[in-house]
RNA sequence: GGGCGGAUAGCUCAGUUGGGAGAGCACAGCCCUUACAAGGCUGGGGUCACAGGUUCGAGCCCUGUUCCGCCUACCA
């Protein structure tokens, strides 16, 4: 006998260990089964599981378990990402606690430290994934800094370089003064801030007045090498070519004309700081202006800043404002909202910064990636994301891939100390072409996303032509959040197409982001983070997984609320109790019959088998279309409301009765349907389904529910006739219950009932009167075509019948009259609506015939109903007055 | 600046070719009926944001408006 309540904790670990031991999650390199492959979006190796991972992981696991059970050679390839900047920051912070700086430690020692850290904590998130039930093939686990993946990175770098798609140059890049590295455009988060626009007066050197420029970054004036105006701006036409003198530092700079300038902004004259602003950089090149770098790598003012050298950039800003103000150069300031770039890793304000970096020339790669989606080689789901994808790809700019940090793939480039030679090589070169052996490798590492862009094929063994690669590439679907659509998905598309010639995945399923119950983005600083492990502790992993699946409607963010998890824990308990019910009704040695379509099956049996057939189909179809929420709600509805609320109640008389074969058929059908329901549910709730399934009779020929064939429509037996008959029986039951409920008649009181049944319903109800007696708590029911309504009865009218419950001594007649009057009103409204519609010639003429017929039938039905209700009211009224 | 999405019951949300709107939770009434009170039965509750349009018919299609959210951008 099972425990009264489901206790998840011990059970989860037990079954996970069992699955691993049996190697169910291990895919075959070569197989006669069709392949199905998902590569995991590798979480940061230093990370720990948050609710977003939990969602991502749950959806992937549902897909992979479903496909595995459906007969696919299913591979879910797991791994972690070295997460360059993030990981380096974590370890640096840790070292700082002991007063150690990475520079005093040195590169080699520091990298060793990070590896130690990785060994210690790198398994955390992997273990958390396992605790959530992830059915990954752990024998294929990868890490982006693995030897194999590093070979792939070098191969790609060298080939792109050889094709001229990687180049080195001095450009303005985004620089994080705290992380001390370049960032790609994507790694900068723009945040709208309320700032000020300052207006500075620059005097003409000829002493005749001044020109006013506006800026949000006053300190950059130290790097100004020109003032630009629009060539056609009347106000400034005569000023072009004149020279102004920068205050305090007394640098003389020219006024130039450039089409770029927007005359309507500020004063129409713009200071040009080529080394510190992307637009100014371009102008600087066009006009051959000097590039003066006024900053150092850590965000302080350089020697070029003259009197401000050594100051922090923001301190310098304040000082510049003060000084220029005192000298009368600050004309005014205005409030000004503008977007300020922040480092996505440490939130420090980034600076446009001039430096030597490596870039990928990305347009040629992007073009192919656009085509692949346009040609439907890769389908993005929901398709709305395709627009974002195209938009980004079409406006893509070269990708800065070098990072000035130590943790990552070092750039495979060597410089000769004795000549100008630059060597790009797969292998570490021994000597230069000039014969020199004094080579030094480029100090920089590659952007982390460079290596993760290769993930779908590097993890399968590329550049080797492995069996895994042949079997599983292109992968079947990538499941991830939209937040890394550009960072990762887009780049995998480009690299996969470039180096494999085919798209990396057939489908990309983009899911929503999880927010808190108020719709706010979760963040540690806001303190509104939902810890999935706390949830699984409190409610069990299965309940959390089911909740996430039920929430995962396409194209909408998820507002996560704990109450919903609680609700699904109740569902779990419901499922659990069916197992208890079965075990209570099975006696030692009871045989479970194979359920076939036969005369032995009762109406209830046939009905539930038909429903099983239909729900199996629905669930498979919903999963096929990534409608996780639909599949979850179909299962919920079926198991709770059809299986538990109806079927289990319907068969109780058979189970408690004396008819042995009826008993056996009912139990067998129940076990059959329940077993299939568990299997349908297994991808969503792996643990509880396995626990129950293992104890269910008749499952011994398969070792685990993990490898049981996933149910399809054929697992049930479709029977529309049984469903129609059952609907009639249910109507009768619901009708009587409704009278009981609304008139507050206690469930313990057995009611008499009379049913005037139309045509076929007469036979159906008479055949199944036992169901009605049990579920509606009635006795002495009389059913017939010509039933005369009793004088003092409550009534309910259904399409196929009129139900009467004699009320003598049960309730007051007034209550029933008012109940019926309410129903009357409703029916009148219905009729009015239908008549209006049917009188409309255009409707009758233009609407499809079937729709018109349907409305006519309804109309007739309601007219009948109205008559019945009215006559009942009349009778009751007569009774009332005669009393 | 450009783009995308959302507004449906008190709350969270479904609604798949346009044919008078559903679920879960919450709420109310009755019930400790031997699987389950983490339960059962019954019931109340909606101008589908607003304004137009197309149509016999609009939650759904078109136009505009308001509010909210997100993405993107070299707005000095």
mmCIF file with all atom_site columns, N, CA and C (backbone and C1' of nucleotides) in Angstrom, chain A residues 5 262 265 279 397 556 570 574 577 580 640 656 744 833 840 842-843 846 848, chain B residues 6-7 13-14 19-20 24 29 35-41 43 56 74-76:
data_model
loop_
_atom_site.group_PDB
_atom_site.id
_atom_site.type_symbol
_atom_site.label_atom_id
_atom_site.label_alt_id
_atom_site.label_comp_id
_atom_site.label_asym_id
_atom_site.label_entity_id
_atom_site.label_seq_id
_atom_site.pdbx_PDB_ins_code
_atom_site.Cartn_x
_atom_site.Cartn_y
_atom_site.Cartn_z
_atom_site.occupancy
_atom_site.B_iso_or_equiv
_atom_site.pdbx_formal_charge
_atom_site.auth_seq_id
_atom_site.auth_comp_id
_atom_site.auth_asym_id
_atom_site.auth_atom_id
_atom_site.pdbx_PDB_model_num
ATOM 1   N N     . UNK A 1 5   ? 0.181   10.214 1.427   1.00 0.00 ? 5   UNK A N     1
ATOM 2   C CA    . UNK A 1 5   ? 0.580   11.361 0.619   1.00 0.00 ? 5   UNK A CA    1
ATOM 3   C C     . UNK A 1 5   ? 1.895   11.087 -0.081  1.00 0.00 ? 5   UNK A C     1
ATOM 4   N N     . UNK A 1 262 ? 23.709  67.295 -37.299 1.00 0.00 ? 262 UNK A N     1
ATOM 5   C CA    . UNK A 1 262 ? 22.279  67.574 -37.301 1.00 0.00 ? 262 UNK A CA    1
ATOM 6   C C     . UNK A 1 262 ? 22.078  69.000 -36.810 1.00 0.00 ? 262 UNK A C     1
ATOM 7   N N     . UNK A 1 265 ? 19.932  69.848 -33.697 1.00 0.00 ? 265 UNK A N     1
ATOM 8   C CA    . UNK A 1 265 ? 20.249  69.416 -32.347 1.00 0.00 ? 265 UNK A CA    1
ATOM 9   C C     . UNK A 1 265 ? 21.195  70.411 -31.668 1.00 0.00 ? 265 UNK A C     1
ATOM 10  N N     . UNK A 1 279 ? 30.817  58.483 -33.727 1.00 0.00 ? 279 UNK A N     1
ATOM 11  C CA    . UNK A 1 279 ? 30.579  59.383 -34.856 1.00 0.00 ? 279 UNK A CA    1
ATOM 12  C C     . UNK A 1 279 ? 31.783  60.265 -35.106 1.00 0.00 ? 279 UNK A C     1
ATOM 13  N N     . UNK A 1 397 ? 27.050  44.660 -37.451 1.00 0.00 ? 397 UNK A N     1
ATOM 14  C CA    . UNK A 1 397 ? 28.350  45.322 -37.611 1.00 0.00 ? 397 UNK A CA    1
ATOM 15  C C     . UNK A 1 397 ? 29.438  44.364 -37.166 1.00 0.00 ? 397 UNK A C     1
ATOM 16  N N     . UNK A 1 556 ? 4.516   34.867 -24.676 1.00 0.00 ? 556 UNK A N     1
ATOM 17  C CA    . UNK A 1 556 ? 4.110   35.727 -23.575 1.00 0.00 ? 556 UNK A CA    1
ATOM 18  C C     . UNK A 1 556 ? 5.042   35.479 -22.389 1.00 0.00 ? 556 UNK A C     1
ATOM 19  N N     . UNK A 1 570 ? -1.294  19.747 -5.749  1.00 0.00 ? 570 UNK A N     1
ATOM 20  C CA    . UNK A 1 570 ? -2.567  19.082 -5.491  1.00 0.00 ? 570 UNK A CA    1
ATOM 21  C C     . UNK A 1 570 ? -2.886  18.081 -6.592  1.00 0.00 ? 570 UNK A C     1
ATOM 22  N N     . UNK A 1 574 ? -3.507  14.115 -6.399  1.00 0.00 ? 574 UNK A N     1
ATOM 23  C CA    . UNK A 1 574 ? -4.664  13.481 -7.026  1.00 0.00 ? 574 UNK A CA    1
ATOM 24  C C     . UNK A 1 574 ? -4.218  12.237 -7.795  1.00 0.00 ? 574 UNK A C     1
ATOM 25  N N     . UNK A 1 577 ? -3.302  9.434  -5.571  1.00 0.00 ? 577 UNK A N     1
ATOM 26  C CA    . UNK A 1 577 ? -4.403  8.752  -4.916  1.00 0.00 ? 577 UNK A CA    1
ATOM 27  C C     . UNK A 1 577 ? -5.136  7.762  -5.814  1.00 0.00 ? 577 UNK A C     1
ATOM 28  N N     . UNK A 1 580 ? -3.442  4.666  -5.119  1.00 0.00 ? 580 UNK A N     1
ATOM 29  C CA    . UNK A 1 580 ? -3.912  4.072  -3.855  1.00 0.00 ? 580 UNK A CA    1
ATOM 30  C C     . UNK A 1 580 ? -5.263  3.395  -4.064  1.00 0.00 ? 580 UNK A C     1
ATOM 31  N N     . UNK A 1 640 ? -7.741  14.610 -14.076 1.00 0.00 ? 640 UNK A N     1
ATOM 32  C CA    . UNK A 1 640 ? -8.529  15.025 -12.919 1.00 0.00 ? 640 UNK A CA    1
ATOM 33  C C     . UNK A 1 640 ? -10.029 14.876 -13.181 1.00 0.00 ? 640 UNK A C     1
ATOM 34  N N     . UNK A 1 656 ? -17.438 -2.657 -6.252  1.00 0.00 ? 656 UNK A N     1
ATOM 35  C CA    . UNK A 1 656 ? -17.958 -3.094 -4.955  1.00 0.00 ? 656 UNK A CA    1
ATOM 36  C C     . UNK A 1 656 ? -19.026 -4.162 -5.108  1.00 0.00 ? 656 UNK A C     1
ATOM 37  N N     . UNK A 1 744 ? -30.281 23.105 -2.147  1.00 0.00 ? 744 UNK A N     1
ATOM 38  C CA    . UNK A 1 744 ? -29.652 22.763 -0.867  1.00 0.00 ? 744 UNK A CA    1
ATOM 39  C C     . UNK A 1 744 ? -30.167 21.476 -0.232  1.00 0.00 ? 744 UNK A C     1
ATOM 40  N N     . UNK A 1 833 ? -32.301 35.910 -29.140 1.00 0.00 ? 833 UNK A N     1
ATOM 41  C CA    . UNK A 1 833 ? -31.064 36.075 -29.901 1.00 0.00 ? 833 UNK A CA    1
ATOM 42  C C     . UNK A 1 833 ? -31.097 35.264 -31.198 1.00 0.00 ? 833 UNK A C     1
ATOM 43  N N     . UNK A 1 840 ? -32.800 37.341 -39.990 1.00 0.00 ? 840 UNK A N     1
ATOM 44  C CA    . UNK A 1 840 ? -31.912 38.106 -40.857 1.00 0.00 ? 840 UNK A CA    1
ATOM 45  C C     . UNK A 1 840 ? -31.696 37.336 -42.170 1.00 0.00 ? 840 UNK A C     1
ATOM 46  N N     . UNK A 1 842 ? -29.940 37.947 -44.716 1.00 0.00 ? 842 UNK A N     1
ATOM 47  C CA    . UNK A 1 842 ? -28.554 37.833 -45.134 1.00 0.00 ? 842 UNK A CA    1
ATOM 48  C C     . UNK A 1 842 ? -27.822 36.687 -44.458 1.00 0.00 ? 842 UNK A C     1
ATOM 49  N N     . UNK A 1 843 ? -28.193 36.510 -43.189 1.00 0.00 ? 843 UNK A N     1
ATOM 50  C CA    . UNK A 1 843 ? -27.560 35.405 -42.464 1.00 0.00 ? 843 UNK A CA    1
ATOM 51  C C     . UNK A 1 843 ? -27.945 34.081 -43.100 1.00 0.00 ? 843 UNK A C     1
ATOM 52  N N     . UNK A 1 846 ? -26.271 33.913 -46.613 1.00 0.00 ? 846 UNK A N     1
ATOM 53  C CA    . UNK A 1 846 ? -24.824 33.946 -46.803 1.00 0.00 ? 846 UNK A CA    1
ATOM 54  C C     . UNK A 1 846 ? -24.021 33.034 -45.880 1.00 0.00 ? 846 UNK A C     1
ATOM 55  N N     . UNK A 1 848 ? -22.760 29.722 -43.984 1.00 0.00 ? 848 UNK A N     1
ATOM 56  C CA    . UNK A 1 848 ? -22.723 28.317 -44.411 1.00 0.00 ? 848 UNK A CA    1
ATOM 57  C C     . UNK A 1 848 ? -23.976 27.569 -43.934 1.00 0.00 ? 848 UNK A C     1
ATOM 58  P P     . G   B 2 6   ? 0.055   40.002 -28.991 1.00 0.00 ? 6   G   B P     1
ATOM 59  O "O5'" . G   B 2 6   ? -0.227  40.565 -27.536 1.00 0.00 ? 6   G   B "O5'" 1
ATOM 60  C "C5'" . G   B 2 6   ? -0.032  39.738 -26.393 1.00 0.00 ? 6   G   B "C5'" 1
ATOM 61  C "C4'" . G   B 2 6   ? -0.144  40.546 -25.133 1.00 0.00 ? 6   G   B "C4'" 1
ATOM 62  C "C3'" . G   B 2 6   ? -1.498  41.185 -24.874 1.00 0.00 ? 6   G   B "C3'" 1
ATOM 63  O "O3'" . G   B 2 6   ? -2.417  40.266 -24.340 1.00 0.00 ? 6   G   B "O3'" 1
ATOM 64  C "C1'" . G   B 2 6   ? 0.203   42.768 -24.452 1.00 0.00 ? 6   G   B "C1'" 1
ATOM 65  P P     . A   B 2 7   ? -4.001  40.444 -24.741 1.00 0.00 ? 7   A   B P     1
ATOM 66  O "O5'" . A   B 2 7   ? -4.442  41.622 -23.748 1.00 0.00 ? 7   A   B "O5'" 1
ATOM 67  C "C5'" . A   B 2 7   ? -4.233  41.457 -22.343 1.00 0.00 ? 7   A   B "C5'" 1
ATOM 68  C "C4'" . A   B 2 7   ? -4.625  42.727 -21.628 1.00 0.00 ? 7   A   B "C4'" 1
ATOM 69  C "C3'" . A   B 2 7   ? -6.109  43.059 -21.724 1.00 0.00 ? 7   A   B "C3'" 1
ATOM 70  O "O3'" . A   B 2 7   ? -6.646  43.423 -20.457 1.00 0.00 ? 7   A   B "O3'" 1
ATOM 71  C "C1'" . A   B 2 7   ? -4.779  44.857 -22.566 1.00 0.00 ? 7   A   B "C1'" 1
ATOM 72  P P     . C   B 2 13  ? -0.241  37.016 -16.401 1.00 0.00 ? 13  C   B P     1
ATOM 73  O "O5'" . C   B 2 13  ? -1.325  36.127 -17.135 1.00 0.00 ? 13  C   B "O5'" 1
ATOM 74  C "C5'" . C   B 2 13  ? -1.097  35.620 -18.405 1.00 0.00 ? 13  C   B "C5'" 1
ATOM 75  C "C4'" . C   B 2 13  ? -1.748  34.271 -18.526 1.00 0.00 ? 13  C   B "C4'" 1
ATOM 76  C "C3'" . C   B 2 13  ? -2.330  33.962 -19.905 1.00 0.00 ? 13  C   B "C3'" 1
ATOM 77  O "O3'" . C   B 2 13  ? -1.306  33.534 -20.780 1.00 0.00 ? 13  C   B "O3'" 1
ATOM 78  C "C1'" . C   B 2 13  ? -3.862  33.302 -18.229 1.00 0.00 ? 13  C   B "C1'" 1
ATOM 79  P P     . A   B 2 14  ? -1.471  33.730 -22.334 1.00 0.00 ? 14  A   B P     1
ATOM 80  O "O5'" . A   B 2 14  ? -2.111  32.336 -22.734 1.00 0.00 ? 14  A   B "O5'" 1
ATOM 81  C "C5'" . A   B 2 14  ? -3.469  32.252 -23.013 1.00 0.00 ? 14  A   B "C5'" 1
ATOM 82  C "C4'" . A   B 2 14  ? -3.841  30.819 -23.162 1.00 0.00 ? 14  A   B "C4'" 1
ATOM 83  C "C3'" . A   B 2 14  ? -4.563  30.537 -24.481 1.00 0.00 ? 14  A   B "C3'" 1
ATOM 84  O "O3'" . A   B 2 14  ? -3.667  30.135 -25.480 1.00 0.00 ? 14  A   B "O3'" 1
ATOM 85  C "C1'" . A   B 2 14  ? -5.933  29.899 -22.685 1.00 0.00 ? 14  A   B "C1'" 1
ATOM 86  P P     . G   B 2 19  ? -15.233 31.309 -35.347 1.00 0.00 ? 19  G   B P     1
ATOM 87  O "O5'" . G   B 2 19  ? -16.777 31.595 -35.461 1.00 0.00 ? 19  G   B "O5'" 1
ATOM 88  C "C5'" . G   B 2 19  ? -17.440 32.264 -34.395 1.00 0.00 ? 19  G   B "C5'" 1
ATOM 89  C "C4'" . G   B 2 19  ? -18.931 32.078 -34.510 1.00 0.00 ? 19  G   B "C4'" 1
ATOM 90  C "C3'" . G   B 2 19  ? -19.439 30.678 -34.220 1.00 0.00 ? 19  G   B "C3'" 1
ATOM 91  O "O3'" . G   B 2 19  ? -20.681 30.812 -33.562 1.00 0.00 ? 19  G   B "O3'" 1
ATOM 92  C "C1'" . G   B 2 19  ? -20.138 31.330 -36.354 1.00 0.00 ? 19  G   B "C1'" 1
ATOM 93  P P     . G   B 2 20  ? -20.841 30.149 -32.168 1.00 0.00 ? 20  G   B P     1
ATOM 94  O "O5'" . G   B 2 20  ? -20.776 31.518 -31.373 1.00 0.00 ? 20  G   B "O5'" 1
ATOM 95  C "C5'" . G   B 2 20  ? -21.941 32.262 -31.295 1.00 0.00 ? 20  G   B "C5'" 1
ATOM 96  C "C4'" . G   B 2 20  ? -21.729 33.421 -30.386 1.00 0.00 ? 20  G   B "C4'" 1
ATOM 97  C "C3'" . G   B 2 20  ? -21.537 33.006 -28.930 1.00 0.00 ? 20  G   B "C3'" 1
ATOM 98  O "O3'" . G   B 2 20  ? -20.125 32.931 -28.660 1.00 0.00 ? 20  G   B "O3'" 1
ATOM 99  C "C1'" . G   B 2 20  ? -23.237 34.632 -29.117 1.00 0.00 ? 20  G   B "C1'" 1
ATOM 100 P P     . G   B 2 24  ? -11.218 24.469 -13.800 1.00 0.00 ? 24  G   B P     1
ATOM 101 O "O5'" . G   B 2 24  ? -9.846  24.992 -13.208 1.00 0.00 ? 24  G   B "O5'" 1
ATOM 102 C "C5'" . G   B 2 24  ? -8.674  24.175 -13.232 1.00 0.00 ? 24  G   B "C5'" 1
ATOM 103 C "C4'" . G   B 2 24  ? -7.508  24.966 -12.696 1.00 0.00 ? 24  G   B "C4'" 1
ATOM 104 C "C3'" . G   B 2 24  ? -7.754  25.637 -11.354 1.00 0.00 ? 24  G   B "C3'" 1
ATOM 105 O "O3'" . G   B 2 24  ? -7.522  24.754 -10.276 1.00 0.00 ? 24  G   B "O3'" 1
ATOM 106 C "C1'" . G   B 2 24  ? -6.856  27.209 -12.863 1.00 0.00 ? 24  G   B "C1'" 1
ATOM 107 P P     . G   B 2 29  ? -20.990 30.689 2.506   1.00 0.00 ? 29  G   B P     1
ATOM 108 O "O5'" . G   B 2 29  ? -22.009 29.620 1.923   1.00 0.00 ? 29  G   B "O5'" 1
ATOM 109 C "C5'" . G   B 2 29  ? -23.384 29.933 1.802   1.00 0.00 ? 29  G   B "C5'" 1
ATOM 110 C "C4'" . G   B 2 29  ? -24.124 28.803 1.147   1.00 0.00 ? 29  G   B "C4'" 1
ATOM 111 C "C3'" . G   B 2 29  ? -23.875 27.427 1.762   1.00 0.00 ? 29  G   B "C3'" 1
ATOM 112 O "O3'" . G   B 2 29  ? -24.668 27.216 2.911   1.00 0.00 ? 29  G   B "O3'" 1
ATOM 113 C "C1'" . G   B 2 29  ? -23.678 27.272 -0.583  1.00 0.00 ? 29  G   B "C1'" 1
ATOM 114 P P     . A   B 2 35  ? -12.761 4.786  -1.378  1.00 0.00 ? 35  A   B P     1
ATOM 115 O "O5'" . A   B 2 35  ? -11.316 5.160  -1.944  1.00 0.00 ? 35  A   B "O5'" 1
ATOM 116 C "C5'" . A   B 2 35  ? -10.143 4.665  -1.334  1.00 0.00 ? 35  A   B "C5'" 1
ATOM 117 C "C4'" . A   B 2 35  ? -8.997  5.588  -1.635  1.00 0.00 ? 35  A   B "C4'" 1
ATOM 118 C "C3'" . A   B 2 35  ? -9.201  7.034  -1.163  1.00 0.00 ? 35  A   B "C3'" 1
ATOM 119 O "O3'" . A   B 2 35  ? -8.784  7.175  0.188   1.00 0.00 ? 35  A   B "O3'" 1
ATOM 120 C "C1'" . A   B 2 35  ? -8.503  7.028  -3.426  1.00 0.00 ? 35  A   B "C1'" 1
ATOM 121 P P     . C   B 2 36  ? -9.431  8.269  1.127   1.00 0.00 ? 36  C   B P     1
ATOM 122 O "O5'" . C   B 2 36  ? -8.876  9.646  0.566   1.00 0.00 ? 36  C   B "O5'" 1
ATOM 123 C "C5'" . C   B 2 36  ? -7.496  9.991  0.717   1.00 0.00 ? 36  C   B "C5'" 1
ATOM 124 C "C4'" . C   B 2 36  ? -7.173  11.153 -0.166  1.00 0.00 ? 36  C   B "C4'" 1
ATOM 125 C "C3'" . C   B 2 36  ? -7.971  12.433 0.095   1.00 0.00 ? 36  C   B "C3'" 1
ATOM 126 O "O3'" . C   B 2 36  ? -7.403  13.176 1.155   1.00 0.00 ? 36  C   B "O3'" 1
ATOM 127 C "C1'" . C   B 2 36  ? -7.871  11.998 -2.225  1.00 0.00 ? 36  C   B "C1'" 1
ATOM 128 P P     . A   B 2 37  ? -8.274  13.614 2.377   1.00 0.00 ? 37  A   B P     1
ATOM 129 O "O5'" . A   B 2 37  ? -8.109  15.200 2.475   1.00 0.00 ? 37  A   B "O5'" 1
ATOM 130 C "C5'" . A   B 2 37  ? -8.252  16.047 1.345   1.00 0.00 ? 37  A   B "C5'" 1
ATOM 131 C "C4'" . A   B 2 37  ? -8.697  17.415 1.798   1.00 0.00 ? 37  A   B "C4'" 1
ATOM 132 C "C3'" . A   B 2 37  ? -8.359  17.758 3.249   1.00 0.00 ? 37  A   B "C3'" 1
ATOM 133 O "O3'" . A   B 2 37  ? -7.936  19.112 3.328   1.00 0.00 ? 37  A   B "O3'" 1
ATOM 134 C "C1'" . A   B 2 37  ? -10.687 17.936 2.914   1.00 0.00 ? 37  A   B "C1'" 1
ATOM 135 P P     . A   B 2 38  ? -6.358  19.445 3.389   1.00 0.00 ? 38  A   B P     1
ATOM 136 O "O5'" . A   B 2 38  ? -5.919  19.553 1.872   1.00 0.00 ? 38  A   B "O5'" 1
ATOM 137 C "C5'" . A   B 2 38  ? -6.065  20.819 1.142   1.00 0.00 ? 38  A   B "C5'" 1
ATOM 138 C "C4'" . A   B 2 38  ? -5.755  20.509 -0.307  1.00 0.00 ? 38  A   B "C4'" 1
ATOM 139 C "C3'" . A   B 2 38  ? -6.407  19.189 -0.696  1.00 0.00 ? 38  A   B "C3'" 1
ATOM 140 O "O3'" . A   B 2 38  ? -7.478  19.242 -1.618  1.00 0.00 ? 38  A   B "O3'" 1
ATOM 141 C "C1'" . A   B 2 38  ? -3.978  19.047 -0.804  1.00 0.00 ? 38  A   B "C1'" 1
ATOM 142 P P     . G   B 2 39  ? -7.628  19.800 -2.941  1.00 0.00 ? 39  G   B P     1
ATOM 143 O "O5'" . G   B 2 39  ? -8.604  18.727 -3.598  1.00 0.00 ? 39  G   B "O5'" 1
ATOM 144 C "C5'" . G   B 2 39  ? -8.271  17.353 -3.577  1.00 0.00 ? 39  G   B "C5'" 1
ATOM 145 C "C4'" . G   B 2 39  ? -9.440  16.504 -3.126  1.00 0.00 ? 39  G   B "C4'" 1
ATOM 146 C "C3'" . G   B 2 39  ? -10.798 16.834 -3.713  1.00 0.00 ? 39  G   B "C3'" 1
ATOM 147 O "O3'" . G   B 2 39  ? -10.918 16.410 -5.048  1.00 0.00 ? 39  G   B "O3'" 1
ATOM 148 C "C1'" . G   B 2 39  ? -11.063 16.412 -1.426  1.00 0.00 ? 39  G   B "C1'" 1
ATOM 149 P P     . G   B 2 40  ? -11.828 17.240 -6.062  1.00 0.00 ? 40  G   B P     1
ATOM 150 O "O5'" . G   B 2 40  ? -13.274 16.748 -5.620  1.00 0.00 ? 40  G   B "O5'" 1
ATOM 151 C "C5'" . G   B 2 40  ? -13.628 15.379 -5.749  1.00 0.00 ? 40  G   B "C5'" 1
ATOM 152 C "C4'" . G   B 2 40  ? -15.045 15.190 -5.320  1.00 0.00 ? 40  G   B "C4'" 1
ATOM 153 C "C3'" . G   B 2 40  ? -16.063 16.104 -5.974  1.00 0.00 ? 40  G   B "C3'" 1
ATOM 154 O "O3'" . G   B 2 40  ? -16.423 15.650 -7.261  1.00 0.00 ? 40  G   B "O3'" 1
ATOM 155 C "C1'" . G   B 2 40  ? -16.447 16.062 -3.655  1.00 0.00 ? 40  G   B "C1'" 1
ATOM 156 P P     . C   B 2 41  ? -16.792 16.699 -8.393  1.00 0.00 ? 41  C   B P     1
ATOM 157 O "O5'" . C   B 2 41  ? -18.253 17.152 -7.957  1.00 0.00 ? 41  C   B "O5'" 1
ATOM 158 C "C5'" . C   B 2 41  ? -19.324 16.225 -7.965  1.00 0.00 ? 41  C   B "C5'" 1
ATOM 159 C "C4'" . C   B 2 41  ? -20.537 16.838 -7.334  1.00 0.00 ? 41  C   B "C4'" 1
ATOM 160 C "C3'" . C   B 2 41  ? -20.968 18.170 -7.935  1.00 0.00 ? 41  C   B "C3'" 1
ATOM 161 O "O3'" . C   B 2 41  ? -21.697 18.007 -9.132  1.00 0.00 ? 41  C   B "O3'" 1
ATOM 162 C "C1'" . C   B 2 41  ? -20.970 18.346 -5.593  1.00 0.00 ? 41  C   B "C1'" 1
ATOM 163 P P     . G   B 2 43  ? -24.533 24.008 -11.469 1.00 0.00 ? 43  G   B P     1
ATOM 164 O "O5'" . G   B 2 43  ? -24.395 25.434 -10.777 1.00 0.00 ? 43  G   B "O5'" 1
ATOM 165 C "C5'" . G   B 2 43  ? -25.555 26.111 -10.312 1.00 0.00 ? 43  G   B "C5'" 1
ATOM 166 C "C4'" . G   B 2 43  ? -25.179 27.272 -9.432  1.00 0.00 ? 43  G   B "C4'" 1
ATOM 167 C "C3'" . G   B 2 43  ? -24.509 28.449 -10.125 1.00 0.00 ? 43  G   B "C3'" 1
ATOM 168 O "O3'" . G   B 2 43  ? -25.464 29.265 -10.790 1.00 0.00 ? 43  G   B "O3'" 1
ATOM 169 C "C1'" . G   B 2 43  ? -23.418 27.994 -8.074  1.00 0.00 ? 43  G   B "C1'" 1
ATOM 170 P P     . C   B 2 56  ? -22.296 41.127 -46.043 1.00 0.00 ? 56  C   B P     1
ATOM 171 O "O5'" . C   B 2 56  ? -23.109 40.703 -44.739 1.00 0.00 ? 56  C   B "O5'" 1
ATOM 172 C "C5'" . C   B 2 56  ? -24.428 41.199 -44.525 1.00 0.00 ? 56  C   B "C5'" 1
ATOM 173 C "C4'" . C   B 2 56  ? -25.060 40.460 -43.372 1.00 0.00 ? 56  C   B "C4'" 1
ATOM 174 C "C3'" . C   B 2 56  ? -24.214 40.397 -42.112 1.00 0.00 ? 56  C   B "C3'" 1
ATOM 175 O "O3'" . C   B 2 56  ? -24.376 41.564 -41.324 1.00 0.00 ? 56  C   B "O3'" 1
ATOM 176 C "C1'" . C   B 2 56  ? -25.017 38.237 -42.608 1.00 0.00 ? 56  C   B "C1'" 1
ATOM 177 P P     . C   B 2 74  ? 24.625  51.505 -32.072 1.00 0.00 ? 74  C   B P     1
ATOM 178 O "O5'" . C   B 2 74  ? 25.120  52.862 -31.438 1.00 0.00 ? 74  C   B "O5'" 1
ATOM 179 C "C5'" . C   B 2 74  ? 24.404  54.048 -31.580 1.00 0.00 ? 74  C   B "C5'" 1
ATOM 180 C "C4'" . C   B 2 74  ? 25.413  55.167 -31.733 1.00 0.00 ? 74  C   B "C4'" 1
ATOM 181 C "C3'" . C   B 2 74  ? 24.831  56.387 -32.394 1.00 0.00 ? 74  C   B "C3'" 1
ATOM 182 O "O3'" . C   B 2 74  ? 24.269  57.248 -31.424 1.00 0.00 ? 74  C   B "O3'" 1
ATOM 183 C "C1'" . C   B 2 74  ? 26.786  55.774 -33.535 1.00 0.00 ? 74  C   B "C1'" 1
ATOM 184 P P     . C   B 2 75  ? 22.730  57.488 -31.411 1.00 0.00 ? 75  C   B P     1
ATOM 185 O "O5'" . C   B 2 75  ? 22.753  58.972 -30.826 1.00 0.00 ? 75  C   B "O5'" 1
ATOM 186 C "C5'" . C   B 2 75  ? 22.882  60.089 -31.643 1.00 0.00 ? 75  C   B "C5'" 1
ATOM 187 C "C4'" . C   B 2 75  ? 21.966  61.133 -31.113 1.00 0.00 ? 75  C   B "C4'" 1
ATOM 188 C "C3'" . C   B 2 75  ? 22.013  61.340 -29.603 1.00 0.00 ? 75  C   B "C3'" 1
ATOM 189 O "O3'" . C   B 2 75  ? 23.155  62.048 -29.117 1.00 0.00 ? 75  C   B "O3'" 1
ATOM 190 C "C1'" . C   B 2 75  ? 19.790  61.178 -30.250 1.00 0.00 ? 75  C   B "C1'" 1
ATOM 191 P P     . A   B 2 76  ? 23.359  61.665 -27.575 1.00 0.00 ? 76  A   B P     1
ATOM 192 O "O5'" . A   B 2 76  ? 23.984  62.931 -26.807 1.00 0.00 ? 76  A   B "O5'" 1
ATOM 193 C "C5'" . A   B 2 76  ? 24.270  64.053 -27.570 1.00 0.00 ? 76  A   B "C5'" 1
ATOM 194 C "C4'" . A   B 2 76  ? 25.586  63.818 -28.187 1.00 0.00 ? 76  A   B "C4'" 1
ATOM 195 C "C3'" . A   B 2 76  ? 26.700  64.570 -27.476 1.00 0.00 ? 76  A   B "C3'" 1
ATOM 196 O "O3'" . A   B 2 76  ? 27.709  63.625 -27.110 1.00 0.00 ? 76  A   B "O3'" 1
ATOM 197 C "C1'" . A   B 2 76  ? 26.559  65.132 -29.804 1.00 0.00 ? 76  A   B "C1'" 1
#
